[in-house]
PDB file of C-alpha atoms in Angstrom:
ATOM      1  CA  MET A   1     136.614 126.547 241.205  1.00 69.00           C
ATOM      2  CA  ASP A   2     132.815 126.653 241.006  1.00 72.00           C
ATOM      3  CA  VAL A   3     130.782 129.732 241.943  1.00 71.00           C
ATOM      4  CA  ASP A   4     127.043 129.252 242.085  1.00 73.00           C
ATOM      5  CA  GLY A   5     127.273 126.249 239.775  1.00 79.00           C
ATOM      6  CA  ARG A   6     129.472 127.987 237.179  1.00 78.00           C
ATOM      7  CA  GLN A   7     133.186 127.557 236.660  1.00 84.00           C
ATOM      8  CA  ALA A   8     135.288 130.578 237.672  1.00 80.00           C
ATOM      9  CA  TRP A   9     138.982 131.425 237.815  1.00 80.00           C
ATOM     10  CA  ILE A  10     141.099 133.379 240.245  1.00 82.00           C
ATOM     11  CA  PRO A  11     144.796 134.308 239.981  1.00 87.00           C
ATOM     12  CA  GLU A  12     147.062 132.045 241.997  1.00 86.00           C
ATOM     13  CA  ALA A  13     148.076 135.006 244.175  1.00 84.00           C
ATOM     14  CA  GLY A  14     144.473 135.281 245.372  1.00 83.00           C
ATOM     15  CA  HIS A  15     144.089 131.687 246.566  1.00 82.00           C
ATOM     16  CA  ALA A  16     145.219 132.429 250.148  1.00 84.00           C
ATOM     17  CA  ALA A  17     142.822 135.370 250.499  1.00 82.00           C
ATOM     18  CA  LEU A  18     139.980 133.243 249.170  1.00 81.00           C
ATOM     19  CA  ALA A  19     140.749 130.383 251.566  1.00 82.00           C
ATOM     20  CA  ALA A  20     140.771 132.695 254.632  1.00 84.00           C
ATOM     21  CA  PRO A  21     139.066 135.969 253.694  1.00 82.00           C
ATOM     22  CA  PRO A  22     139.189 138.918 256.098  1.00 80.00           C
ATOM     23  CA  ASP A  23     135.969 139.996 257.805  1.00 81.00           C
ATOM     24  CA  PRO A  24     134.148 142.576 255.681  1.00 79.00           C
ATOM     25  CA  PRO A  25     133.426 146.015 257.133  1.00 80.00           C
ATOM     26  CA  ALA A  26     130.068 146.277 258.895  1.00 87.00           C
ATOM     27  CA  VAL A  27     128.804 148.910 256.443  1.00 94.00           C
ATOM     28  CA  ARG A  28     130.109 150.359 253.209  1.00 94.00           C
ATOM     29  CA  LEU A  29     128.510 152.822 250.794  1.00 95.00           C
ATOM     30  CA  LEU A  30     129.545 152.069 247.220  1.00 95.00           C
ATOM     31  CA  PRO A  31     129.036 154.772 244.596  1.00 94.00           C
ATOM     32  CA  PRO A  32     127.025 153.857 241.484  1.00 91.00           C
ATOM     33  CA  SER A  33     130.176 153.732 239.356  1.00 89.00           C
ATOM     34  CA  ASP A  34     132.102 151.389 241.685  1.00 93.00           C
ATOM     35  CA  PRO A  35     133.729 148.522 239.736  1.00 93.00           C
ATOM     36  CA  PHE A  36     132.172 146.013 242.155  1.00 89.00           C
ATOM     37  CA  LEU A  37     128.751 147.036 240.819  1.00 90.00           C
ATOM     38  CA  GLN A  38     129.835 147.051 237.166  1.00 88.00           C
ATOM     39  CA  ALA A  39     130.524 143.315 236.946  1.00 80.00           C
ATOM     40  CA  ARG A  40     128.327 141.083 234.820  1.00 83.00           C
ATOM     41  CA  ASP A  41     127.460 138.714 237.661  1.00 85.00           C
ATOM     42  CA  ARG A  42     124.598 140.802 239.019  1.00 90.00           C
ATOM     43  CA  GLU A  43     122.656 137.677 239.988  1.00 90.00           C
ATOM     44  CA  LEU A  44     125.377 136.843 242.522  1.00 87.00           C
ATOM     45  CA  LEU A  45     125.376 140.359 243.995  1.00 90.00           C
ATOM     46  CA  ALA A  46     121.592 140.652 244.199  1.00 93.00           C
ATOM     47  CA  PRO A  47     119.767 137.329 243.791  1.00 92.00           C
ATOM     48  CA  ASP A  48     116.302 138.942 244.018  1.00 95.00           C
ATOM     49  CA  PRO A  49     115.196 140.329 240.596  1.00 95.00           C
ATOM     50  CA  ALA A  50     113.309 143.181 242.297  1.00 96.00           C
ATOM     51  CA  HIS A  51     116.521 144.286 244.031  1.00 96.00           C
ATOM     52  CA  ARG A  52     118.445 144.161 240.741  1.00 95.00           C
ATOM     53  CA  LYS A  53     115.797 146.356 239.141  1.00 95.00           C
ATOM     54  CA  VAL A  54     116.271 148.979 241.885  1.00 95.00           C
ATOM     55  CA  LEU A  55     120.088 148.775 241.850  1.00 94.00           C
ATOM     56  CA  TRP A  56     120.533 148.950 238.078  1.00 93.00           C
ATOM     57  CA  PRO A  57     117.769 151.098 236.545  1.00 93.00           C
ATOM     58  CA  ILE A  58     118.258 152.465 233.053  1.00 89.00           C
ATOM     59  CA  LEU A  59     118.728 156.042 234.299  1.00 91.00           C
ATOM     60  CA  GLY A  60     119.834 157.513 237.618  1.00 91.00           C
ATOM     61  CA  ARG A  61     121.578 154.638 239.350  1.00 93.00           C
ATOM     62  CA  PRO A  62     121.749 154.767 243.147  1.00 96.00           C
ATOM     63  CA  GLY A  63     124.726 153.725 245.209  1.00 96.00           C
ATOM     64  CA  ALA A  64     124.760 150.320 246.902  1.00 96.00           C
ATOM     65  CA  LEU A  65     124.630 149.743 250.627  1.00 96.00           C
ATOM     66  CA  LEU A  66     126.825 146.830 251.688  1.00 95.00           C
ATOM     67  CA  VAL A  67     126.267 145.266 255.096  1.00 94.00           C
ATOM     68  CA  GLU A  68     128.904 142.727 256.089  1.00 89.00           C
ATOM     69  CA  GLY A  69     129.875 142.302 252.437  1.00 88.00           C
ATOM     70  CA  ASP A  70     126.375 141.722 251.035  1.00 91.00           C
ATOM     71  CA  VAL A  71     124.305 144.158 248.992  1.00 94.00           C
ATOM     72  CA  ALA A  72     121.602 145.178 251.473  1.00 95.00           C
ATOM     73  CA  GLY A  73     120.024 148.250 249.892  1.00 96.00           C
ATOM     74  CA  THR A  74     120.582 151.490 248.026  1.00 97.00           C
ATOM     75  CA  TRP A  75     121.479 155.046 248.921  1.00 97.00           C
ATOM     76  CA  ARG A  76     121.269 158.512 247.422  1.00 96.00           C
ATOM     77  CA  ALA A  77     122.779 161.767 248.662  1.00 95.00           C
ATOM     78  CA  ARG A  78     121.845 165.393 248.111  1.00 95.00           C
ATOM     79  CA  LYS A  79     123.670 168.456 249.238  1.00 92.00           C
ATOM     80  CA  LYS A  80     121.455 170.702 251.358  1.00 91.00           C
ATOM     81  CA  GLY A  81     123.310 173.876 252.124  1.00 92.00           C
ATOM     82  CA  ARG A  82     126.632 172.871 253.612  1.00 94.00           C
ATOM     83  CA  ARG A  83     125.437 169.396 254.674  1.00 96.00           C
ATOM     84  CA  ILE A  84     124.689 166.116 252.932  1.00 96.00           C
ATOM     85  CA  ALA A  85     121.253 164.518 253.232  1.00 96.00           C
ATOM     86  CA  LEU A  86     121.766 160.782 252.825  1.00 96.00           C
ATOM     87  CA  THR A  87     118.717 158.606 252.179  1.00 96.00           C
ATOM     88  CA  VAL A  88     119.192 154.860 252.604  1.00 96.00           C
ATOM     89  CA  ALA A  89     116.657 152.315 251.352  1.00 96.00           C
ATOM     90  CA  PRO A  90     117.525 148.896 252.802  1.00 96.00           C
ATOM     91  CA  PHE A  91     116.094 145.760 251.196  1.00 96.00           C
ATOM     92  CA  GLY A  92     115.210 144.417 254.640  1.00 93.00           C
ATOM     93  CA  ARG A  93     115.697 145.188 258.298  1.00 92.00           C
ATOM     94  CA  LEU A  94     119.107 146.722 259.045  1.00 90.00           C
ATOM     95  CA  PRO A  95     121.014 145.154 261.933  1.00 87.00           C
ATOM     96  CA  THR A  96     121.413 147.525 264.890  1.00 85.00           C
ATOM     97  CA  ALA A  97     125.207 147.333 264.605  1.00 82.00           C
ATOM     98  CA  ALA A  98     125.001 148.571 261.013  1.00 87.00           C
ATOM     99  CA  ARG A  99     123.475 151.892 262.070  1.00 86.00           C
ATOM    100  CA  GLY A 100     126.721 153.148 263.666  1.00 84.00           C
ATOM    101  CA  GLY A 101     128.679 152.125 260.579  1.00 91.00           C
ATOM    102  CA  LEU A 102     126.155 153.943 258.422  1.00 94.00           C
ATOM    103  CA  ASP A 103     126.752 157.181 260.340  1.00 92.00           C
ATOM    104  CA  GLU A 104     130.525 156.756 259.911  1.00 92.00           C
ATOM    105  CA  GLU A 105     130.187 156.170 256.163  1.00 94.00           C
ATOM    106  CA  ALA A 106     127.908 159.222 255.866  1.00 95.00           C
ATOM    107  CA  ALA A 107     130.558 161.353 257.594  1.00 95.00           C
ATOM    108  CA  LEU A 108     133.193 160.115 255.111  1.00 94.00           C
ATOM    109  CA  LEU A 109     130.871 160.894 252.212  1.00 95.00           C
ATOM    110  CA  ALA A 110     130.256 164.398 253.564  1.00 96.00           C
ATOM    111  CA  ALA A 111     133.987 165.043 253.920  1.00 95.00           C
ATOM    112  CA  ALA A 112     134.638 163.774 250.381  1.00 94.00           C
ATOM    113  CA  ARG A 113     132.001 166.146 248.997  1.00 93.00           C
ATOM    114  CA  GLY A 114     133.233 169.129 251.002  1.00 94.00           C
ATOM    115  CA  ALA A 115     130.225 169.224 253.317  1.00 96.00           C
ATOM    116  CA  THR A 116     130.307 170.005 257.026  1.00 95.00           C
ATOM    117  CA  GLY A 117     128.281 166.947 258.050  1.00 94.00           C
ATOM    118  CA  ALA A 118     125.571 164.505 257.068  1.00 95.00           C
ATOM    119  CA  THR A 119     122.026 163.652 258.025  1.00 94.00           C
ATOM    120  CA  VAL A 120     121.009 160.018 257.529  1.00 94.00           C
ATOM    121  CA  THR A 121     117.441 158.948 256.830  1.00 94.00           C
ATOM    122  CA  VAL A 122     116.582 155.251 256.586  1.00 93.00           C
ATOM    123  CA  ASP A 123     113.436 154.589 254.554  1.00 88.00           C
TER     124      ASP A 123
END
């Protein structure tokens, strides 16, 4: 199989999923240490060099915002009192449908960090 002009391999058990992949979630917040972001094929995840520079700085990596399976920006969260303040920096215009998914993901993040809720700011 070729991926972006390079030969790649996939286990035989994954052929069916590759032939008919499920629809990706509208929005997903990946933490900086997510294995998806640790792969060596950064050019496939973020073709724009400026986006790669923002996603993978030397220090203080942000999380990645996925919209319909594509890297569409970054996010950072801070705890303010008992709430989470989530700041999202999209690489372009966010689809309207993604906003509701962003609020849902922020609520999951708040629950995981023991906060009572989340405030989302899109830069």
